[in-house]
Amino acid sequence: MAAQSEGGGRDEVKTQFVTREGTYKLMPLSEYSRPNRVAYNGQVNTPVKTSFINLNDQSGIGDKICFNHGRELYVYTYKGIRKSICNYDYQGTQDMAADLTKPIDKRVYKGTFPTCHDFNMFTASGEGVLLLVGFTMGQVQLIDPIRKDGAKLYNEERLVDKSKVTCIKWIPGSPNQFLVAHQSGQMYVYKDELPCGTTTPHYQVFKPGDGFSVHTCKTKSTRNPLYRWIVGEGAINAFAFSPCAKYLAVVGQDGYLRVFNYDSMELVGTMKSYFGGLLCVCWSPDGKYIVTGGEDDLVTVWSFIDHRVVCRGRGHKSWVNDVAFDPHTSSTEHDSFDFSGSDEDFMQHVAKSNHSILRETLRDSLRSSASKGSNRNSTDSRSIQNNLISYRFGSVGQDTYLCLWDLTEDILRQPIGRNRSGTHMSQNASSNAINPHANKANSVGSAYLTTNSLPNTPLMDGNIHPSATTNLTQKFATLTLGDRKDKETHHDKKEHKRNFSLAGRSVDKVGLLKANHVRPVDESVKLLGTPACPRLDEVPLLEPLVCKKVAHERLTSVGFREECLVTACQEGCVYTWARPGKVMQASDSLNQENEPDS
């Protein structure tokens, strides 16, 4: 009989997993999904996304959830772990569970599919909330799922852009403006009260830049869109505003992360994926780090302060569809910085931070020279206990796996530009990087071990020539995307699940418009070995704290809430994972509510 652990065998879907703080459990009867479910249709390639809002209404359960599946869009009251406890433990409180056959709002669209959505938290109230919805045909709809009136449709005639909407968000600090990204590689700024024109808009350059440009409409009267951004080459897959709302991070199919000062429309930083497109992006709670995921099967952590890749994470077997920081587990009180100041203050902080990193690098070098043998292990143990900075983030991918990662201070203070081929990667580790589906058991007998947040330590009986590892990793670092695809056609086609790729490439190309401001393809090769795109042996390689199969179909969304973790898969199922200890707290709270008054 196969060994069972944490809710099932090795290849079975898990119902719980263990972290340092305790056990996360999948709540029974906590699934949100489309009513009257039918068999999964593999032709539905629009990812299932989730959006949350708290309305603070009189019901006491003001959380609402929106998710899409195929042609359908649903809005429910979200009760999280309370819903599961009410169904599972308390027979007298069955009415507290949400009836999935009666959502707050349900919409079925014809001829197009909803792709993304976002609640307006700035104008939300118990009486109503505005919800933006983007579609595969390029249209944008504004609805109120509670009032169910006053719906508006933008780009109705598809005169602004005919390609799929890939990401849509309300602009922070502006209750009536929103930003829409398209597969064409363009973003548009809309104002909800303005109409779109009846003819194809004509634009003039407002702000040229390196790899991007901003345009305004040539029109006598103000109309939508207010601005058009052309960013990079190929589709824009996702964007995210910083916690201070001043900066905008954009990732695209060309593999670039670009960070803009949104107000001044200036490019302030870039990063390049190891290969392939970047599919998702997220800011740390303090705005100091950005995590991306994409077609290289890696998660990459980029420092906004230092403008460099801090580390990469290897745990997924296929494309990474979504990443998110956990603000309730991350500890970032140490060395906080206010990003709301001027750009001059920011640059002064960058210079000070770089000086501090160089000082810490020299100090770490002296410490490592002084410690030998067993002293190294005790030093590593003390460094873990003294860490003041710790970030937790999660990722989900097309391999149906959920990964949790811990980013600690020992990783953040690693030396800049240090070649790690002789100390952080063995020959087996390098081959696993080339073939992410290689048997992980081979790594046990390798010369070096990779841990979640500590540099690899050599085994006493391990031996490998440094030049062999260096040559191997350098050869991998010079591979182009085309070379990799040619080599991968001979193995692991089924395991990698490339047939689940996101919806195509850009349909409506704007190559003529981009010819004057897009980087040549050769520049991506020049970036290898730089802080914007280091080689594999130049930055730490994280292993996930948790890596579990939690769904039957590809995972498309992950989010962290105070009491739980929420995941969604392409089958249209949204699952709630209770945090350690939260189930008992919620149960005690319900017991107190149900006790009669003395």
Short mmCIF file of N, CA, C and O in Angstrom, two decimals, residues 42-141:
data_model
loop_
_atom_site.label_atom_id
_atom_site.label_comp_id
_atom_site.label_asym_id
_atom_site.label_seq_id
_atom_site.Cartn_x
_atom_site.Cartn_y
_atom_site.Cartn_z
N GLY A 42 -11.97 21.41 -21.26
CA GLY A 42 -10.59 21.83 -21.47
C GLY A 42 -10.45 22.96 -22.47
O GLY A 42 -9.40 23.58 -22.56
N GLN A 43 -11.50 23.24 -23.25
CA GLN A 43 -11.42 24.33 -24.21
C GLN A 43 -11.59 25.70 -23.57
O GLN A 43 -11.32 26.71 -24.18
N VAL A 44 -12.07 25.72 -22.33
CA VAL A 44 -12.21 26.98 -21.61
C VAL A 44 -10.84 27.37 -21.09
O VAL A 44 -10.35 26.79 -20.12
N ASN A 45 -10.18 28.31 -21.73
CA ASN A 45 -8.81 28.63 -21.38
C ASN A 45 -8.66 29.96 -20.66
O ASN A 45 -7.55 30.43 -20.46
N THR A 46 -9.76 30.60 -20.29
CA THR A 46 -9.65 31.82 -19.50
C THR A 46 -9.45 31.43 -18.04
O THR A 46 -10.22 30.64 -17.49
N PRO A 47 -8.43 31.94 -17.38
CA PRO A 47 -8.16 31.53 -15.99
C PRO A 47 -9.25 31.97 -15.03
O PRO A 47 -9.86 33.04 -15.20
N VAL A 48 -9.50 31.14 -14.03
CA VAL A 48 -10.47 31.48 -12.99
C VAL A 48 -9.78 32.41 -11.99
O VAL A 48 -8.76 32.05 -11.40
N LYS A 49 -10.32 33.59 -11.79
CA LYS A 49 -9.76 34.59 -10.88
C LYS A 49 -10.76 34.89 -9.76
O LYS A 49 -11.97 34.74 -9.93
N THR A 50 -10.24 35.34 -8.63
CA THR A 50 -11.07 35.70 -7.49
C THR A 50 -10.82 37.13 -7.08
O THR A 50 -9.69 37.62 -7.17
N SER A 51 -11.87 37.82 -6.64
CA SER A 51 -11.78 39.17 -6.10
C SER A 51 -12.59 39.22 -4.81
O SER A 51 -13.67 38.62 -4.72
N PHE A 52 -12.09 39.97 -3.82
CA PHE A 52 -12.76 40.08 -2.52
C PHE A 52 -13.02 41.55 -2.19
O PHE A 52 -12.29 42.44 -2.62
N ILE A 53 -14.07 41.77 -1.40
CA ILE A 53 -14.40 43.11 -0.89
C ILE A 53 -15.14 42.95 0.43
O ILE A 53 -15.88 41.98 0.62
N ASN A 54 -14.92 43.89 1.34
CA ASN A 54 -15.67 43.91 2.60
C ASN A 54 -16.54 45.16 2.61
O ASN A 54 -16.03 46.28 2.53
N LEU A 55 -17.85 44.96 2.71
CA LEU A 55 -18.81 46.06 2.62
C LEU A 55 -19.23 46.60 3.98
O LEU A 55 -19.91 47.62 4.05
N ASN A 56 -18.87 45.91 5.06
CA ASN A 56 -19.26 46.35 6.41
C ASN A 56 -20.76 46.60 6.51
O ASN A 56 -21.22 47.62 7.02
N ASP A 57 -21.54 45.64 6.00
CA ASP A 57 -22.98 45.80 6.03
C ASP A 57 -23.55 45.32 7.37
O ASP A 57 -22.83 44.88 8.26
N GLN A 58 -24.87 45.41 7.52
CA GLN A 58 -25.52 45.09 8.79
C GLN A 58 -25.62 43.59 9.06
O GLN A 58 -25.94 43.19 10.17
N SER A 59 -25.32 42.76 8.08
CA SER A 59 -25.42 41.32 8.28
C SER A 59 -24.33 40.78 9.18
O SER A 59 -24.45 39.67 9.70
N GLY A 60 -23.26 41.54 9.38
CA GLY A 60 -22.13 41.06 10.17
C GLY A 60 -21.16 40.23 9.36
O GLY A 60 -20.09 39.88 9.84
N ILE A 61 -21.52 39.87 8.15
CA ILE A 61 -20.62 39.13 7.25
C ILE A 61 -20.55 39.93 5.95
O ILE A 61 -21.26 39.66 4.98
N GLY A 62 -19.71 40.93 5.95
CA GLY A 62 -19.66 41.85 4.82
C GLY A 62 -18.74 41.42 3.70
O GLY A 62 -18.67 42.10 2.67
N ASP A 63 -18.01 40.32 3.87
CA ASP A 63 -17.09 39.87 2.83
C ASP A 63 -17.86 39.31 1.64
O ASP A 63 -18.76 38.48 1.80
N LYS A 64 -17.47 39.76 0.45
CA LYS A 64 -18.06 39.25 -0.79
C LYS A 64 -16.93 38.72 -1.67
O LYS A 64 -15.82 39.23 -1.66
N ILE A 65 -17.26 37.68 -2.41
CA ILE A 65 -16.29 37.08 -3.33
C ILE A 65 -16.87 37.07 -4.73
O ILE A 65 -18.07 36.81 -4.92
N CYS A 66 -16.03 37.35 -5.71
CA CYS A 66 -16.41 37.27 -7.12
C CYS A 66 -15.43 36.33 -7.80
O CYS A 66 -14.22 36.41 -7.57
N PHE A 67 -15.94 35.43 -8.63
CA PHE A 67 -15.06 34.58 -9.44
C PHE A 67 -15.73 34.28 -10.77
O PHE A 67 -16.96 34.33 -10.89
N ASN A 68 -14.94 34.01 -11.76
CA ASN A 68 -15.42 33.73 -13.11
C ASN A 68 -15.11 32.30 -13.48
O ASN A 68 -14.15 31.69 -12.97
N HIS A 69 -15.92 31.74 -14.35
CA HIS A 69 -15.66 30.41 -14.90
C HIS A 69 -16.36 30.31 -16.24
O HIS A 69 -17.59 30.41 -16.34
N GLY A 70 -15.59 30.11 -17.30
CA GLY A 70 -16.17 30.04 -18.64
C GLY A 70 -16.89 31.32 -19.00
O GLY A 70 -16.34 32.41 -18.91
N ARG A 71 -18.17 31.20 -19.36
CA ARG A 71 -18.96 32.37 -19.71
C ARG A 71 -19.68 32.98 -18.51
O ARG A 71 -20.44 33.92 -18.66
N GLU A 72 -19.45 32.45 -17.34
CA GLU A 72 -20.23 32.82 -16.16
C GLU A 72 -19.42 33.66 -15.18
O GLU A 72 -18.20 33.50 -15.06
N LEU A 73 -20.15 34.52 -14.45
CA LEU A 73 -19.56 35.36 -13.41
C LEU A 73 -20.46 35.27 -12.18
O LEU A 73 -21.68 35.42 -12.29
N TYR A 74 -19.87 35.00 -11.01
CA TYR A 74 -20.62 34.81 -9.77
C TYR A 74 -20.13 35.77 -8.69
O TYR A 74 -18.93 36.06 -8.60
N VAL A 75 -21.06 36.24 -7.87
CA VAL A 75 -20.76 37.02 -6.68
C VAL A 75 -21.52 36.39 -5.52
O VAL A 75 -22.75 36.21 -5.59
N TYR A 76 -20.79 36.03 -4.46
CA TYR A 76 -21.37 35.39 -3.28
C TYR A 76 -20.98 36.17 -2.02
O TYR A 76 -20.02 36.94 -2.01
N THR A 77 -21.73 35.92 -0.94
CA THR A 77 -21.28 36.30 0.39
C THR A 77 -20.24 35.28 0.83
O THR A 77 -20.48 34.07 0.78
N TYR A 78 -19.07 35.77 1.24
CA TYR A 78 -17.97 34.86 1.60
C TYR A 78 -17.89 34.75 3.12
O TYR A 78 -17.65 35.73 3.81
N LYS A 79 -18.07 33.53 3.63
CA LYS A 79 -18.03 33.29 5.06
C LYS A 79 -16.77 32.57 5.51
O LYS A 79 -16.56 32.37 6.70
N GLY A 80 -15.92 32.18 4.58
CA GLY A 80 -14.65 31.60 4.94
C GLY A 80 -14.78 30.37 5.82
O GLY A 80 -15.59 29.48 5.58
N ILE A 81 -14.01 30.34 6.92
CA ILE A 81 -14.03 29.18 7.81
C ILE A 81 -15.30 29.15 8.64
O ILE A 81 -15.70 28.10 9.12
N ARG A 82 -16.00 30.27 8.83
CA ARG A 82 -17.25 30.27 9.57
C ARG A 82 -18.30 29.44 8.85
O ARG A 82 -19.07 28.71 9.47
N LYS A 83 -18.31 29.53 7.53
CA LYS A 83 -19.31 28.79 6.75
C LYS A 83 -19.15 27.29 6.95
O LYS A 83 -20.11 26.57 7.18
N SER A 84 -17.89 26.82 6.91
CA SER A 84 -17.66 25.39 7.05
C SER A 84 -18.03 24.91 8.45
O SER A 84 -18.62 23.85 8.61
N ILE A 85 -17.68 25.69 9.48
CA ILE A 85 -18.00 25.29 10.85
C ILE A 85 -19.51 25.25 11.06
O ILE A 85 -20.04 24.34 11.68
N CYS A 86 -20.23 26.20 10.49
CA CYS A 86 -21.68 26.24 10.65
C CYS A 86 -22.32 25.00 10.04
O CYS A 86 -23.26 24.42 10.59
N ASN A 87 -21.80 24.55 8.89
CA ASN A 87 -22.36 23.36 8.25
C ASN A 87 -21.95 22.10 8.97
O ASN A 87 -22.71 21.16 9.08
N TYR A 88 -20.70 22.08 9.45
CA TYR A 88 -20.12 20.83 9.90
C TYR A 88 -20.34 20.54 11.38
O TYR A 88 -20.53 19.40 11.77
N ASP A 89 -20.36 21.60 12.21
CA ASP A 89 -20.39 21.38 13.65
C ASP A 89 -21.69 21.77 14.32
O ASP A 89 -21.96 21.33 15.43
N TYR A 90 -22.48 22.60 13.69
CA TYR A 90 -23.63 23.13 14.40
C TYR A 90 -24.90 22.85 13.61
O TYR A 90 -25.15 23.44 12.55
N GLN A 91 -25.70 21.93 14.11
CA GLN A 91 -26.91 21.54 13.41
C GLN A 91 -27.96 22.62 13.44
O GLN A 91 -28.80 22.71 12.55
N GLY A 92 -27.92 23.49 14.44
CA GLY A 92 -28.95 24.51 14.57
C GLY A 92 -28.67 25.78 13.83
O GLY A 92 -29.41 26.74 13.95
N THR A 93 -27.58 25.85 13.08
CA THR A 93 -27.22 27.09 12.40
C THR A 93 -27.04 26.85 10.90
O THR A 93 -26.19 27.43 10.27
N GLN A 94 -27.85 25.96 10.35
CA GLN A 94 -27.71 25.64 8.94
C GLN A 94 -28.02 26.85 8.07
O GLN A 94 -27.50 26.97 6.97
N ASP A 95 -28.85 27.79 8.55
CA ASP A 95 -29.23 28.94 7.74
C ASP A 95 -28.09 29.92 7.54
O ASP A 95 -28.17 30.81 6.72
N MET A 96 -27.00 29.77 8.33
CA MET A 96 -25.87 30.68 8.18
C MET A 96 -25.02 30.36 6.96
O MET A 96 -24.19 31.15 6.54
N ALA A 97 -25.14 29.17 6.39
CA ALA A 97 -24.35 28.77 5.23
C ALA A 97 -24.91 29.41 3.98
O ALA A 97 -26.12 29.49 3.79
N ALA A 98 -24.02 29.84 3.11
CA ALA A 98 -24.45 30.45 1.86
C ALA A 98 -25.03 29.39 0.93
O ALA A 98 -24.49 28.30 0.80
N ASP A 99 -26.13 29.71 0.30
CA ASP A 99 -26.76 28.81 -0.65
C ASP A 99 -26.15 29.07 -2.02
O ASP A 99 -26.38 30.11 -2.64
N LEU A 100 -25.35 28.11 -2.49
CA LEU A 100 -24.65 28.30 -3.75
C LEU A 100 -25.60 28.34 -4.94
O LEU A 100 -25.20 28.75 -6.03
N THR A 101 -26.82 27.92 -4.75
CA THR A 101 -27.80 28.02 -5.84
C THR A 101 -28.43 29.40 -5.92
O THR A 101 -29.19 29.68 -6.84
N LYS A 102 -28.15 30.26 -4.94
CA LYS A 102 -28.71 31.61 -4.92
C LYS A 102 -27.60 32.62 -4.66
O LYS A 102 -27.48 33.19 -3.58
N PRO A 103 -26.75 32.88 -5.65
CA PRO A 103 -25.69 33.87 -5.47
C PRO A 103 -26.25 35.28 -5.40
O PRO A 103 -27.40 35.53 -5.80
N ILE A 104 -25.46 36.21 -4.90
CA ILE A 104 -25.87 37.61 -4.90
C ILE A 104 -26.11 38.09 -6.33
O ILE A 104 -27.07 38.79 -6.61
N ASP A 105 -25.24 37.67 -7.22
CA ASP A 105 -25.40 38.03 -8.63
C ASP A 105 -24.76 36.94 -9.48
O ASP A 105 -23.70 36.41 -9.15
N LYS A 106 -25.43 36.60 -10.55
CA LYS A 106 -24.92 35.63 -11.51
C LYS A 106 -25.18 36.17 -12.91
O LYS A 106 -26.28 36.60 -13.23
N ARG A 107 -24.14 36.13 -13.76
CA ARG A 107 -24.27 36.64 -15.12
C ARG A 107 -23.67 35.62 -16.07
O ARG A 107 -22.57 35.10 -15.83
N VAL A 108 -24.38 35.36 -17.15
CA VAL A 108 -23.92 34.45 -18.20
C VAL A 108 -23.81 35.26 -19.48
O VAL A 108 -24.80 35.86 -19.92
N TYR A 109 -22.62 35.28 -20.07
CA TYR A 109 -22.36 36.12 -21.24
C TYR A 109 -22.33 35.27 -22.50
O TYR A 109 -21.96 34.10 -22.49
N LYS A 110 -22.75 35.87 -23.59
CA LYS A 110 -22.78 35.21 -24.89
C LYS A 110 -21.75 35.86 -25.82
O LYS A 110 -21.66 37.08 -25.89
N GLY A 111 -20.99 35.02 -26.48
CA GLY A 111 -20.04 35.53 -27.46
C GLY A 111 -18.72 35.99 -26.87
O GLY A 111 -17.82 36.38 -27.63
N THR A 112 -18.57 35.98 -25.57
CA THR A 112 -17.33 36.43 -24.94
C THR A 112 -17.22 35.80 -23.57
O THR A 112 -18.21 35.31 -23.01
N PHE A 113 -16.01 35.81 -23.01
CA PHE A 113 -15.75 35.20 -21.71
C PHE A 113 -15.18 36.26 -20.76
O PHE A 113 -14.29 37.02 -21.16
N PRO A 114 -15.64 36.32 -19.53
CA PRO A 114 -14.98 37.21 -18.55
C PRO A 114 -13.60 36.66 -18.19
O PRO A 114 -13.43 35.45 -18.01
N THR A 115 -12.63 37.54 -18.11
CA THR A 115 -11.24 37.13 -17.86
C THR A 115 -10.69 37.64 -16.54
O THR A 115 -9.80 37.00 -15.96
N CYS A 116 -11.16 38.79 -16.06
CA CYS A 116 -10.62 39.38 -14.84
C CYS A 116 -11.64 40.37 -14.29
O CYS A 116 -12.55 40.81 -15.01
N HIS A 117 -11.48 40.74 -13.02
CA HIS A 117 -12.45 41.63 -12.38
C HIS A 117 -11.81 42.27 -11.17
O HIS A 117 -10.81 41.78 -10.63
N ASP A 118 -12.43 43.36 -10.70
CA ASP A 118 -11.88 44.08 -9.54
C ASP A 118 -12.98 44.93 -8.92
O ASP A 118 -13.68 45.67 -9.61
N PHE A 119 -13.12 44.82 -7.57
CA PHE A 119 -14.07 45.64 -6.83
C PHE A 119 -13.47 47.03 -6.57
O PHE A 119 -12.26 47.18 -6.38
N ASN A 120 -14.35 48.03 -6.50
CA ASN A 120 -13.94 49.39 -6.14
C ASN A 120 -14.07 49.55 -4.63
O ASN A 120 -15.17 49.79 -4.11
N MET A 121 -12.96 49.41 -3.91
CA MET A 121 -13.00 49.50 -2.46
C MET A 121 -13.13 50.93 -1.95
O MET A 121 -13.44 51.14 -0.79
N PHE A 122 -12.94 51.90 -2.82
CA PHE A 122 -12.98 53.30 -2.41
C PHE A 122 -14.40 53.82 -2.28
O PHE A 122 -14.67 54.73 -1.51
N THR A 123 -15.33 53.27 -3.05
CA THR A 123 -16.72 53.73 -3.01
C THR A 123 -17.67 52.67 -2.48
O THR A 123 -18.87 52.87 -2.49
N ALA A 124 -17.13 51.54 -2.02
CA ALA A 124 -17.99 50.44 -1.57
C ALA A 124 -18.72 50.79 -0.29
O ALA A 124 -18.19 51.47 0.59
N SER A 125 -19.95 50.31 -0.18
CA SER A 125 -20.77 50.50 1.02
C SER A 125 -21.72 49.32 1.14
O SER A 125 -21.78 48.45 0.26
N GLY A 126 -22.49 49.30 2.23
CA GLY A 126 -23.45 48.22 2.41
C GLY A 126 -24.57 48.24 1.39
O GLY A 126 -25.25 47.24 1.18
N GLU A 127 -24.79 49.40 0.76
CA GLU A 127 -25.87 49.52 -0.22
C GLU A 127 -25.44 49.14 -1.63
O GLU A 127 -26.30 48.85 -2.48
N GLY A 128 -24.15 49.16 -1.91
CA GLY A 128 -23.72 48.85 -3.27
C GLY A 128 -22.20 48.88 -3.41
O GLY A 128 -21.49 49.45 -2.58
N VAL A 129 -21.73 48.27 -4.49
CA VAL A 129 -20.30 48.25 -4.78
C VAL A 129 -20.13 48.14 -6.29
O VAL A 129 -20.89 47.44 -6.97
N LEU A 130 -19.15 48.85 -6.82
CA LEU A 130 -18.87 48.81 -8.25
C LEU A 130 -17.87 47.70 -8.55
O LEU A 130 -16.86 47.54 -7.85
N LEU A 131 -18.15 46.95 -9.61
CA LEU A 131 -17.31 45.83 -10.02
C LEU A 131 -16.96 45.98 -11.49
O LEU A 131 -17.84 46.10 -12.34
N LEU A 132 -15.67 45.97 -11.79
CA LEU A 132 -15.18 46.00 -13.17
C LEU A 132 -14.96 44.59 -13.66
O LEU A 132 -14.45 43.73 -12.93
N VAL A 133 -15.32 44.33 -14.92
CA VAL A 133 -15.14 43.01 -15.53
C VAL A 133 -14.54 43.20 -16.92
O VAL A 133 -15.07 43.99 -17.73
N GLY A 134 -13.45 42.49 -17.20
CA GLY A 134 -12.84 42.50 -18.53
C GLY A 134 -13.17 41.23 -19.28
O GLY A 134 -13.43 40.18 -18.68
N PHE A 135 -13.14 41.29 -20.63
CA PHE A 135 -13.60 40.17 -21.45
C PHE A 135 -12.59 39.82 -22.54
O PHE A 135 -11.69 40.61 -22.87
N THR A 136 -12.77 38.62 -23.10
CA THR A 136 -11.85 38.13 -24.12
C THR A 136 -11.93 38.95 -25.41
O THR A 136 -10.95 39.00 -26.16
N MET A 137 -13.05 39.57 -25.67
CA MET A 137 -13.22 40.36 -26.90
C MET A 137 -12.78 41.80 -26.74
O MET A 137 -12.93 42.60 -27.67
N GLY A 138 -12.27 42.17 -25.56
CA GLY A 138 -11.73 43.51 -25.36
C GLY A 138 -12.64 44.47 -24.65
O GLY A 138 -12.21 45.57 -24.28
N GLN A 139 -13.92 44.12 -24.45
CA GLN A 139 -14.83 45.04 -23.78
C GLN A 139 -14.58 45.07 -22.27
O GLN A 139 -14.01 44.15 -21.69
N VAL A 140 -15.07 46.12 -21.64
CA VAL A 140 -15.00 46.29 -20.18
C VAL A 140 -16.38 46.68 -19.70
O VAL A 140 -17.01 47.60 -20.24
N GLN A 141 -16.87 45.98 -18.68
CA GLN A 141 -18.20 46.26 -18.13
C GLN A 141 -18.08 46.73 -16.69
O GLN A 141 -17.27 46.21 -15.91
#
